[in-house]
Amino acid sequence: MLDLREVEAGTTVVAAVAVSDVLEQPEEGIPLVTQLLMGWPAQIMGIEGDWFHMQAQDGSPGWAKVNQFCLPRWPAHSEVVQIVRATAVLHMESNNTGDWFCTLFLGSRLPLLEEGKEFLRVALPRGGSAFVHREDARIVCSNQPINKKQILAVAGLYAGAPYRWGGMTARGIDCSGLTYMAYYVNGFQLPRDAQDQFKAGFPVEKEDLAIGDLVFFSTIDPGPSHVGIYQGDGLFINARTKEGVTVSSFEDRFFASRYLGARRYL
């Protein structure tokens, strides 16, 4: 079996665990940069001990444990199943009494092997297969139109989730992780952090805001440091440090004087 510590720079690996932390430095306890969900690819830039120096699929560079990744052992050309619930159980058998493999998170993607009435059989990164409830997943369609209301609906699946810097799941997510995931699950990939998201979109005047537009605030240093998704009536959903994922208002005392601008991507 190939030792992944021997792979060359430029090799693409995939996350083989439910969620892999990508850190600022190759050391436990270091702050998160981002997270990778099962099935997400990353490109290796280097190796130090048991750590990959990598570029995550969202473009972020960072460090992650080698043993959480693998070279994909699955069909090269097949339809892809994406988790569409905040969390979903991956079963070893196609029934509710079978042993569960792990809990997957919204946005995880695995190749489809077989469609059943109640379950979809998917390929696992390290080989073999498992089953996910049809109601917890959908088959990704590359030409599916993007519905801005669905972007807001996906963000709503994280309602109440705690804030976690660099987080990308219902167990902890940050403001730009929330906006990234809301768009990603709907087939559009944003940059990972608020500053780059601000640069990428088309400017929108406040009076012209529409559902799904991103709204930005200067909360720490000058420039975009906080972002949310506009939902209408002067309200936006966002991940706040103390409150977690919640709905806020432009009239909130904290945000009223810190509004920076809005961006549209679709």
PDB file of C-alpha atoms in Angstrom:
ATOM      1  CA  MET A   1       0.000   0.000   0.000  1.00  0.00           C
ATOM      2  CA  LEU A   2       1.293   3.453  -0.937  1.00  0.00           C
ATOM      3  CA  ASP A   3       2.531   5.561   1.970  1.00  0.00           C
ATOM      4  CA  LEU A   4       0.865   8.933   1.400  1.00  0.00           C
ATOM      5  CA  ARG A   5       3.898  10.638   2.905  1.00  0.00           C
ATOM      6  CA  GLU A   6       5.694   9.649  -0.296  1.00  0.00           C
ATOM      7  CA  VAL A   7       3.290  11.330  -2.732  1.00  0.00           C
ATOM      8  CA  GLU A   8       4.649  14.103  -4.906  1.00  0.00           C
ATOM      9  CA  ALA A   9       3.690  17.756  -4.723  1.00  0.00           C
ATOM     10  CA  GLY A  10       0.751  18.442  -6.997  1.00  0.00           C
ATOM     11  CA  THR A  11      -0.986  15.164  -6.156  1.00  0.00           C
ATOM     12  CA  THR A  12      -4.720  15.417  -5.495  1.00  0.00           C
ATOM     13  CA  VAL A  13      -6.040  13.572  -2.454  1.00  0.00           C
ATOM     14  CA  VAL A  14      -9.531  13.466  -0.951  1.00  0.00           C
ATOM     15  CA  ALA A  15     -10.774  13.715   2.613  1.00  0.00           C
ATOM     16  CA  ALA A  16     -11.516  10.198   3.877  1.00  0.00           C
ATOM     17  CA  VAL A  17     -13.056  11.254   7.208  1.00  0.00           C
ATOM     18  CA  ALA A  18     -16.304  13.077   7.893  1.00  0.00           C
ATOM     19  CA  VAL A  19     -14.497  16.369   8.465  1.00  0.00           C
ATOM     20  CA  SER A  20     -10.801  17.221   8.403  1.00  0.00           C
ATOM     21  CA  ASP A  21      -9.381  20.322  10.068  1.00  0.00           C
ATOM     22  CA  VAL A  22      -7.014  22.426   7.967  1.00  0.00           C
ATOM     23  CA  LEU A  23      -4.763  24.393  10.335  1.00  0.00           C
ATOM     24  CA  GLU A  24      -2.479  27.406  10.059  1.00  0.00           C
ATOM     25  CA  GLN A  25       0.559  25.355  11.107  1.00  0.00           C
ATOM     26  CA  PRO A  26       1.373  21.604  11.414  1.00  0.00           C
ATOM     27  CA  GLU A  27       0.625  21.425  15.121  1.00  0.00           C
ATOM     28  CA  GLU A  28      -2.359  20.352  17.211  1.00  0.00           C
ATOM     29  CA  GLY A  29      -4.282  23.209  18.808  1.00  0.00           C
ATOM     30  CA  ILE A  30      -3.346  25.736  16.126  1.00  0.00           C
ATOM     31  CA  PRO A  31      -6.247  27.874  14.769  1.00  0.00           C
ATOM     32  CA  LEU A  32      -8.312  26.561  11.875  1.00  0.00           C
ATOM     33  CA  VAL A  33      -7.987  27.907   8.358  1.00  0.00           C
ATOM     34  CA  THR A  34     -10.920  25.903   7.013  1.00  0.00           C
ATOM     35  CA  GLN A  35     -12.329  22.375   6.980  1.00  0.00           C
ATOM     36  CA  LEU A  36     -12.674  19.694   4.330  1.00  0.00           C
ATOM     37  CA  LEU A  37     -15.665  17.350   4.248  1.00  0.00           C
ATOM     38  CA  MET A  38     -15.627  13.707   3.170  1.00  0.00           C
ATOM     39  CA  GLY A  39     -15.010  13.403  -0.542  1.00  0.00           C
ATOM     40  CA  TRP A  40     -13.648  16.929  -0.987  1.00  0.00           C
ATOM     41  CA  PRO A  41     -10.341  17.145  -2.873  1.00  0.00           C
ATOM     42  CA  ALA A  42      -7.150  18.949  -1.887  1.00  0.00           C
ATOM     43  CA  GLN A  43      -3.855  19.447  -3.683  1.00  0.00           C
ATOM     44  CA  ILE A  44      -0.654  18.528  -1.878  1.00  0.00           C
ATOM     45  CA  MET A  45       2.041  21.209  -1.787  1.00  0.00           C
ATOM     46  CA  GLY A  46       4.428  19.482   0.609  1.00  0.00           C
ATOM     47  CA  ILE A  47       4.759  17.112   3.569  1.00  0.00           C
ATOM     48  CA  GLU A  48       6.206  17.574   7.031  1.00  0.00           C
ATOM     49  CA  GLY A  49       6.137  14.484   9.237  1.00  0.00           C
ATOM     50  CA  ASP A  50       2.528  13.350   9.533  1.00  0.00           C
ATOM     51  CA  TRP A  51       1.164  16.567   8.052  1.00  0.00           C
ATOM     52  CA  PHE A  52       0.217  17.559   4.527  1.00  0.00           C
ATOM     53  CA  HIS A  53       0.822  21.128   3.440  1.00  0.00           C
ATOM     54  CA  MET A  54      -2.121  21.529   1.089  1.00  0.00           C
ATOM     55  CA  GLN A  55      -4.415  23.790  -0.820  1.00  0.00           C
ATOM     56  CA  ALA A  56      -8.009  23.072   0.113  1.00  0.00           C
ATOM     57  CA  GLN A  57     -10.716  22.967  -2.539  1.00  0.00           C
ATOM     58  CA  ASP A  58     -11.832  26.438  -1.448  1.00  0.00           C
ATOM     59  CA  GLY A  59      -8.345  27.759  -2.269  1.00  0.00           C
ATOM     60  CA  SER A  60      -7.116  28.044   1.308  1.00  0.00           C
ATOM     61  CA  PRO A  61      -3.555  26.888   2.064  1.00  0.00           C
ATOM     62  CA  GLY A  62      -2.960  25.076   5.348  1.00  0.00           C
ATOM     63  CA  TRP A  63      -1.929  21.888   7.130  1.00  0.00           C
ATOM     64  CA  ALA A  64      -3.896  18.698   7.743  1.00  0.00           C
ATOM     65  CA  LYS A  65      -3.144  15.213   9.069  1.00  0.00           C
ATOM     66  CA  VAL A  66      -1.972  12.745   6.397  1.00  0.00           C
ATOM     67  CA  ASN A  67      -4.043   9.891   7.875  1.00  0.00           C
ATOM     68  CA  GLN A  68      -7.288  11.767   7.196  1.00  0.00           C
ATOM     69  CA  PHE A  69      -6.792  11.616   3.418  1.00  0.00           C
ATOM     70  CA  CYS A  70      -6.346   9.062   0.677  1.00  0.00           C
ATOM     71  CA  LEU A  71      -5.948   8.673  -3.046  1.00  0.00           C
ATOM     72  CA  PRO A  72      -9.548   8.119  -4.174  1.00  0.00           C
ATOM     73  CA  ARG A  73     -10.453   4.483  -4.821  1.00  0.00           C
ATOM     74  CA  TRP A  74     -13.684   5.032  -6.672  1.00  0.00           C
ATOM     75  CA  PRO A  75     -15.086   5.258 -10.211  1.00  0.00           C
ATOM     76  CA  ALA A  76     -13.539   8.102 -12.175  1.00  0.00           C
ATOM     77  CA  HIS A  77     -16.726   8.873 -14.074  1.00  0.00           C
ATOM     78  CA  SER A  78     -19.947   8.583 -12.136  1.00  0.00           C
ATOM     79  CA  GLU A  79     -22.724  10.774 -10.814  1.00  0.00           C
ATOM     80  CA  VAL A  80     -22.065  12.461  -7.493  1.00  0.00           C
ATOM     81  CA  VAL A  81     -24.273  12.416  -4.410  1.00  0.00           C
ATOM     82  CA  GLN A  82     -24.302  15.473  -2.155  1.00  0.00           C
ATOM     83  CA  ILE A  83     -25.596  15.603   1.416  1.00  0.00           C
ATOM     84  CA  VAL A  84     -28.381  18.187   1.694  1.00  0.00           C
ATOM     85  CA  ARG A  85     -29.196  17.950   5.410  1.00  0.00           C
ATOM     86  CA  ALA A  86     -27.191  19.573   8.206  1.00  0.00           C
ATOM     87  CA  THR A  87     -26.115  16.045   9.181  1.00  0.00           C
ATOM     88  CA  ALA A  88     -26.810  12.616   7.723  1.00  0.00           C
ATOM     89  CA  VAL A  89     -25.966   9.098   8.838  1.00  0.00           C
ATOM     90  CA  LEU A  90     -23.864   6.970   6.503  1.00  0.00           C
ATOM     91  CA  HIS A  91     -24.967   3.344   6.971  1.00  0.00           C
ATOM     92  CA  MET A  92     -23.004   0.180   6.257  1.00  0.00           C
ATOM     93  CA  GLU A  93     -26.213  -1.634   5.228  1.00  0.00           C
ATOM     94  CA  SER A  94     -29.281  -0.455   3.310  1.00  0.00           C
ATOM     95  CA  ASN A  95     -31.583  -0.586   6.316  1.00  0.00           C
ATOM     96  CA  ASN A  96     -32.032   1.358   9.512  1.00  0.00           C
ATOM     97  CA  THR A  97     -30.743  -1.502  11.658  1.00  0.00           C
ATOM     98  CA  GLY A  98     -27.355  -1.676   9.926  1.00  0.00           C
ATOM     99  CA  ASP A  99     -24.248  -0.373  11.663  1.00  0.00           C
ATOM    100  CA  TRP A 100     -23.600   3.275  10.936  1.00  0.00           C
ATOM    101  CA  PHE A 101     -20.295   4.196   9.351  1.00  0.00           C
ATOM    102  CA  CYS A 102     -20.166   7.852  10.376  1.00  0.00           C
ATOM    103  CA  THR A 103     -22.127  11.098  10.372  1.00  0.00           C
ATOM    104  CA  LEU A 104     -21.720  13.176   7.236  1.00  0.00           C
ATOM    105  CA  PHE A 105     -22.205  16.925   7.018  1.00  0.00           C
ATOM    106  CA  LEU A 106     -24.067  19.164   4.608  1.00  0.00           C
ATOM    107  CA  GLY A 107     -22.101  19.477   1.365  1.00  0.00           C
ATOM    108  CA  SER A 108     -20.181  16.187   1.600  1.00  0.00           C
ATOM    109  CA  ARG A 109     -19.883  14.585  -1.844  1.00  0.00           C
ATOM    110  CA  LEU A 110     -19.409  10.937  -2.792  1.00  0.00           C
ATOM    111  CA  PRO A 111     -19.797   9.048  -6.093  1.00  0.00           C
ATOM    112  CA  LEU A 112     -23.114   7.289  -6.699  1.00  0.00           C
ATOM    113  CA  LEU A 113     -22.922   3.522  -7.210  1.00  0.00           C
ATOM    114  CA  GLU A 114     -26.562   2.481  -7.091  1.00  0.00           C
ATOM    115  CA  GLU A 115     -30.007   4.007  -6.593  1.00  0.00           C
ATOM    116  CA  GLY A 116     -32.491   2.246  -4.356  1.00  0.00           C
ATOM    117  CA  LYS A 117     -36.014   3.091  -3.277  1.00  0.00           C
ATOM    118  CA  GLU A 118     -34.992   4.378   0.154  1.00  0.00           C
ATOM    119  CA  PHE A 119     -31.210   4.496  -0.006  1.00  0.00           C
ATOM    120  CA  LEU A 120     -28.402   5.572  -2.309  1.00  0.00           C
ATOM    121  CA  ARG A 121     -25.290   3.410  -2.339  1.00  0.00           C
ATOM    122  CA  VAL A 122     -22.164   5.571  -2.508  1.00  0.00           C
ATOM    123  CA  ALA A 123     -18.468   4.871  -2.899  1.00  0.00           C
ATOM    124  CA  LEU A 124     -16.176   5.467   0.074  1.00  0.00           C
ATOM    125  CA  PRO A 125     -12.858   7.283  -0.466  1.00  0.00           C
ATOM    126  CA  ARG A 126     -10.721   4.346   0.720  1.00  0.00           C
ATOM    127  CA  GLY A 127     -12.764   1.764  -1.171  1.00  0.00           C
ATOM    128  CA  GLY A 128     -15.965  -0.115  -0.507  1.00  0.00           C
ATOM    129  CA  SER A 129     -19.388   1.413  -0.231  1.00  0.00           C
ATOM    130  CA  ALA A 130     -22.033   2.602   2.212  1.00  0.00           C
ATOM    131  CA  PHE A 131     -25.628   3.851   2.131  1.00  0.00           C
ATOM    132  CA  VAL A 132     -27.322   7.178   2.734  1.00  0.00           C
ATOM    133  CA  HIS A 133     -31.057   7.890   2.942  1.00  0.00           C
ATOM    134  CA  ARG A 134     -32.424   9.362  -0.281  1.00  0.00           C
ATOM    135  CA  GLU A 135     -34.098  12.145   1.729  1.00  0.00           C
ATOM    136  CA  ASP A 136     -30.696  13.209   3.094  1.00  0.00           C
ATOM    137  CA  ALA A 137     -29.001  13.582  -0.266  1.00  0.00           C
ATOM    138  CA  ARG A 138     -29.451  14.468  -3.913  1.00  0.00           C
ATOM    139  CA  ILE A 139     -27.623  13.687  -7.114  1.00  0.00           C
ATOM    140  CA  VAL A 140     -25.613  16.685  -8.268  1.00  0.00           C
ATOM    141  CA  CYS A 141     -26.663  18.077 -11.658  1.00  0.00           C
ATOM    142  CA  SER A 142     -24.108  20.345 -13.290  1.00  0.00           C
ATOM    143  CA  ASN A 143     -26.702  22.181 -15.391  1.00  0.00           C
ATOM    144  CA  GLN A 144     -29.211  22.703 -12.593  1.00  0.00           C
ATOM    145  CA  PRO A 145     -30.254  26.391 -12.328  1.00  0.00           C
ATOM    146  CA  ILE A 146     -29.375  28.127  -9.077  1.00  0.00           C
ATOM    147  CA  ASN A 147     -32.331  29.390  -7.053  1.00  0.00           C
ATOM    148  CA  LYS A 148     -31.459  32.300  -4.773  1.00  0.00           C
ATOM    149  CA  LYS A 149     -34.160  31.278  -2.307  1.00  0.00           C
ATOM    150  CA  GLN A 150     -32.438  27.899  -2.036  1.00  0.00           C
ATOM    151  CA  ILE A 151     -29.210  29.665  -1.085  1.00  0.00           C
ATOM    152  CA  LEU A 152     -31.069  31.208   1.828  1.00  0.00           C
ATOM    153  CA  ALA A 153     -32.724  27.878   2.647  1.00  0.00           C
ATOM    154  CA  VAL A 154     -29.359  26.110   2.876  1.00  0.00           C
ATOM    155  CA  ALA A 155     -28.016  28.828   5.175  1.00  0.00           C
ATOM    156  CA  GLY A 156     -31.095  28.285   7.344  1.00  0.00           C
ATOM    157  CA  LEU A 157     -30.087  24.650   7.894  1.00  0.00           C
ATOM    158  CA  TYR A 158     -27.248  25.991  10.049  1.00  0.00           C
ATOM    159  CA  ALA A 159     -29.591  28.049  12.262  1.00  0.00           C
ATOM    160  CA  GLY A 160     -28.420  27.836  15.859  1.00  0.00           C
ATOM    161  CA  ALA A 161     -25.046  26.322  14.959  1.00  0.00           C
ATOM    162  CA  PRO A 162     -22.236  27.660  17.176  1.00  0.00           C
ATOM    163  CA  TYR A 163     -19.598  29.988  15.803  1.00  0.00           C
ATOM    164  CA  ARG A 164     -16.214  28.446  15.084  1.00  0.00           C
ATOM    165  CA  TRP A 165     -13.409  30.268  13.312  1.00  0.00           C
ATOM    166  CA  GLY A 166     -12.642  28.321  10.123  1.00  0.00           C
ATOM    167  CA  GLY A 167     -15.565  25.947  10.675  1.00  0.00           C
ATOM    168  CA  MET A 168     -17.717  24.577   7.842  1.00  0.00           C
ATOM    169  CA  THR A 169     -20.293  22.351   9.584  1.00  0.00           C
ATOM    170  CA  ALA A 170     -23.355  22.488  11.825  1.00  0.00           C
ATOM    171  CA  ARG A 171     -21.038  21.722  14.750  1.00  0.00           C
ATOM    172  CA  GLY A 172     -19.316  25.059  14.235  1.00  0.00           C
ATOM    173  CA  ILE A 173     -19.084  27.547  11.369  1.00  0.00           C
ATOM    174  CA  ASP A 174     -17.806  31.069  10.769  1.00  0.00           C
ATOM    175  CA  CYS A 175     -19.431  33.888   8.805  1.00  0.00           C
ATOM    176  CA  SER A 176     -17.688  33.303   5.466  1.00  0.00           C
ATOM    177  CA  GLY A 177     -17.972  29.542   5.917  1.00  0.00           C
ATOM    178  CA  LEU A 178     -21.744  29.990   6.120  1.00  0.00           C
ATOM    179  CA  THR A 179     -21.887  32.039   2.915  1.00  0.00           C
ATOM    180  CA  TYR A 180     -19.471  29.670   1.158  1.00  0.00           C
ATOM    181  CA  MET A 181     -21.517  26.583   2.056  1.00  0.00           C
ATOM    182  CA  ALA A 182     -24.871  28.187   1.172  1.00  0.00           C
ATOM    183  CA  TYR A 183     -23.615  28.830  -2.356  1.00  0.00           C
ATOM    184  CA  TYR A 184     -21.507  25.673  -2.699  1.00  0.00           C
ATOM    185  CA  VAL A 185     -24.373  23.293  -1.929  1.00  0.00           C
ATOM    186  CA  ASN A 186     -26.324  25.071  -4.665  1.00  0.00           C
ATOM    187  CA  GLY A 187     -23.589  24.612  -7.254  1.00  0.00           C
ATOM    188  CA  PHE A 188     -21.668  27.900  -7.054  1.00  0.00           C
ATOM    189  CA  GLN A 189     -18.234  28.169  -5.462  1.00  0.00           C
ATOM    190  CA  LEU A 190     -17.308  31.403  -3.739  1.00  0.00           C
ATOM    191  CA  PRO A 191     -13.875  32.295  -2.386  1.00  0.00           C
ATOM    192  CA  ARG A 192     -13.474  31.125   1.214  1.00  0.00           C
ATOM    193  CA  ASP A 193     -12.974  34.323   3.221  1.00  0.00           C
ATOM    194  CA  ALA A 194     -14.967  37.539   3.465  1.00  0.00           C
ATOM    195  CA  GLN A 195     -12.313  39.763   1.904  1.00  0.00           C
ATOM    196  CA  ASP A 196     -12.081  37.630  -1.221  1.00  0.00           C
ATOM    197  CA  GLN A 197     -15.852  37.209  -1.417  1.00  0.00           C
ATOM    198  CA  PHE A 198     -16.146  40.999  -1.364  1.00  0.00           C
ATOM    199  CA  LYS A 199     -13.676  41.300  -4.247  1.00  0.00           C
ATOM    200  CA  ALA A 200     -15.372  38.606  -6.341  1.00  0.00           C
ATOM    201  CA  GLY A 201     -18.936  39.869  -6.619  1.00  0.00           C
ATOM    202  CA  PHE A 202     -20.714  42.710  -8.403  1.00  0.00           C
ATOM    203  CA  PRO A 203     -21.478  45.783  -6.240  1.00  0.00           C
ATOM    204  CA  VAL A 204     -25.122  46.270  -5.272  1.00  0.00           C
ATOM    205  CA  GLU A 205     -26.620  49.414  -3.772  1.00  0.00           C
ATOM    206  CA  LYS A 206     -28.375  48.946  -0.447  1.00  0.00           C
ATOM    207  CA  GLU A 207     -31.746  49.949  -1.880  1.00  0.00           C
ATOM    208  CA  ASP A 208     -31.359  47.336  -4.642  1.00  0.00           C
ATOM    209  CA  LEU A 209     -30.591  44.365  -2.390  1.00  0.00           C
ATOM    210  CA  ALA A 210     -32.224  41.042  -3.298  1.00  0.00           C
ATOM    211  CA  ILE A 211     -32.495  37.677  -1.560  1.00  0.00           C
ATOM    212  CA  GLY A 212     -29.184  35.816  -1.726  1.00  0.00           C
ATOM    213  CA  ASP A 213     -26.944  38.882  -2.044  1.00  0.00           C
ATOM    214  CA  LEU A 214     -24.055  39.003   0.403  1.00  0.00           C
ATOM    215  CA  VAL A 215     -23.798  41.957   2.772  1.00  0.00           C
ATOM    216  CA  PHE A 216     -20.452  42.973   4.261  1.00  0.00           C
ATOM    217  CA  PHE A 217     -19.395  44.823   7.377  1.00  0.00           C
ATOM    218  CA  SER A 218     -16.166  46.303   8.691  1.00  0.00           C
ATOM    219  CA  THR A 219     -16.144  44.982  12.252  1.00  0.00           C
ATOM    220  CA  ILE A 220     -12.457  44.634  13.169  1.00  0.00           C
ATOM    221  CA  ASP A 221      -9.935  46.351  10.908  1.00  0.00           C
ATOM    222  CA  PRO A 222     -10.853  48.555   7.946  1.00  0.00           C
ATOM    223  CA  GLY A 223     -12.261  46.441   5.124  1.00  0.00           C
ATOM    224  CA  PRO A 224     -14.663  43.467   4.937  1.00  0.00           C
ATOM    225  CA  SER A 225     -14.337  41.311   8.048  1.00  0.00           C
ATOM    226  CA  HIS A 226     -17.919  40.052   8.444  1.00  0.00           C
ATOM    227  CA  VAL A 227     -20.460  38.802   5.918  1.00  0.00           C
ATOM    228  CA  GLY A 228     -24.069  37.633   5.860  1.00  0.00           C
ATOM    229  CA  ILE A 229     -26.769  36.627   3.362  1.00  0.00           C
ATOM    230  CA  TYR A 230     -29.588  39.083   2.708  1.00  0.00           C
ATOM    231  CA  GLN A 231     -33.065  37.630   3.234  1.00  0.00           C
ATOM    232  CA  GLY A 232     -35.222  40.717   2.697  1.00  0.00           C
ATOM    233  CA  ASP A 233     -36.868  43.361   4.900  1.00  0.00           C
ATOM    234  CA  GLY A 234     -33.514  44.645   6.144  1.00  0.00           C
ATOM    235  CA  LEU A 235     -32.572  41.258   7.622  1.00  0.00           C
ATOM    236  CA  PHE A 236     -29.657  38.918   6.944  1.00  0.00           C
ATOM    237  CA  ILE A 237     -28.538  35.533   8.227  1.00  0.00           C
ATOM    238  CA  ASN A 238     -24.995  35.393   9.562  1.00  0.00           C
ATOM    239  CA  ALA A 239     -22.671  33.566  11.945  1.00  0.00           C
ATOM    240  CA  ARG A 240     -21.842  35.767  14.954  1.00  0.00           C
ATOM    241  CA  THR A 241     -19.145  35.078  17.507  1.00  0.00           C
ATOM    242  CA  LYS A 242     -21.442  34.838  20.535  1.00  0.00           C
ATOM    243  CA  GLU A 243     -24.824  34.035  19.023  1.00  0.00           C
ATOM    244  CA  GLY A 244     -23.741  31.551  16.354  1.00  0.00           C
ATOM    245  CA  VAL A 245     -25.850  31.377  13.190  1.00  0.00           C
ATOM    246  CA  THR A 246     -28.712  33.821  13.594  1.00  0.00           C
ATOM    247  CA  VAL A 247     -30.756  36.443  11.770  1.00  0.00           C
ATOM    248  CA  SER A 248     -29.663  40.051  12.289  1.00  0.00           C
ATOM    249  CA  SER A 249     -30.956  43.449  11.184  1.00  0.00           C
ATOM    250  CA  PHE A 250     -29.273  46.419   9.536  1.00  0.00           C
ATOM    251  CA  GLU A 251     -30.765  48.388  12.430  1.00  0.00           C
ATOM    252  CA  ASP A 252     -28.829  46.340  14.994  1.00  0.00           C
ATOM    253  CA  ARG A 253     -26.684  48.813  16.960  1.00  0.00           C
ATOM    254  CA  PHE A 254     -23.562  46.793  16.233  1.00  0.00           C
ATOM    255  CA  PHE A 255     -24.093  46.619  12.470  1.00  0.00           C
ATOM    256  CA  ALA A 256     -25.758  49.980  11.763  1.00  0.00           C
ATOM    257  CA  SER A 257     -22.512  51.959  11.604  1.00  0.00           C
ATOM    258  CA  ARG A 258     -20.345  49.169  10.210  1.00  0.00           C
ATOM    259  CA  TYR A 259     -22.064  48.407   6.895  1.00  0.00           C
ATOM    260  CA  LEU A 260     -19.544  48.320   4.059  1.00  0.00           C
ATOM    261  CA  GLY A 261     -21.491  47.212   0.987  1.00  0.00           C
ATOM    262  CA  ALA A 262     -23.115  44.305  -0.819  1.00  0.00           C
ATOM    263  CA  ARG A 263     -22.144  41.924  -3.599  1.00  0.00           C
ATOM    264  CA  ARG A 264     -24.111  39.803  -6.077  1.00  0.00           C
ATOM    265  CA  TYR A 265     -22.747  36.706  -7.850  1.00  0.00           C
ATOM    266  CA  LEU A 266     -25.650  35.355  -9.920  1.00  0.00           C
TER     267      LEU A 266
END
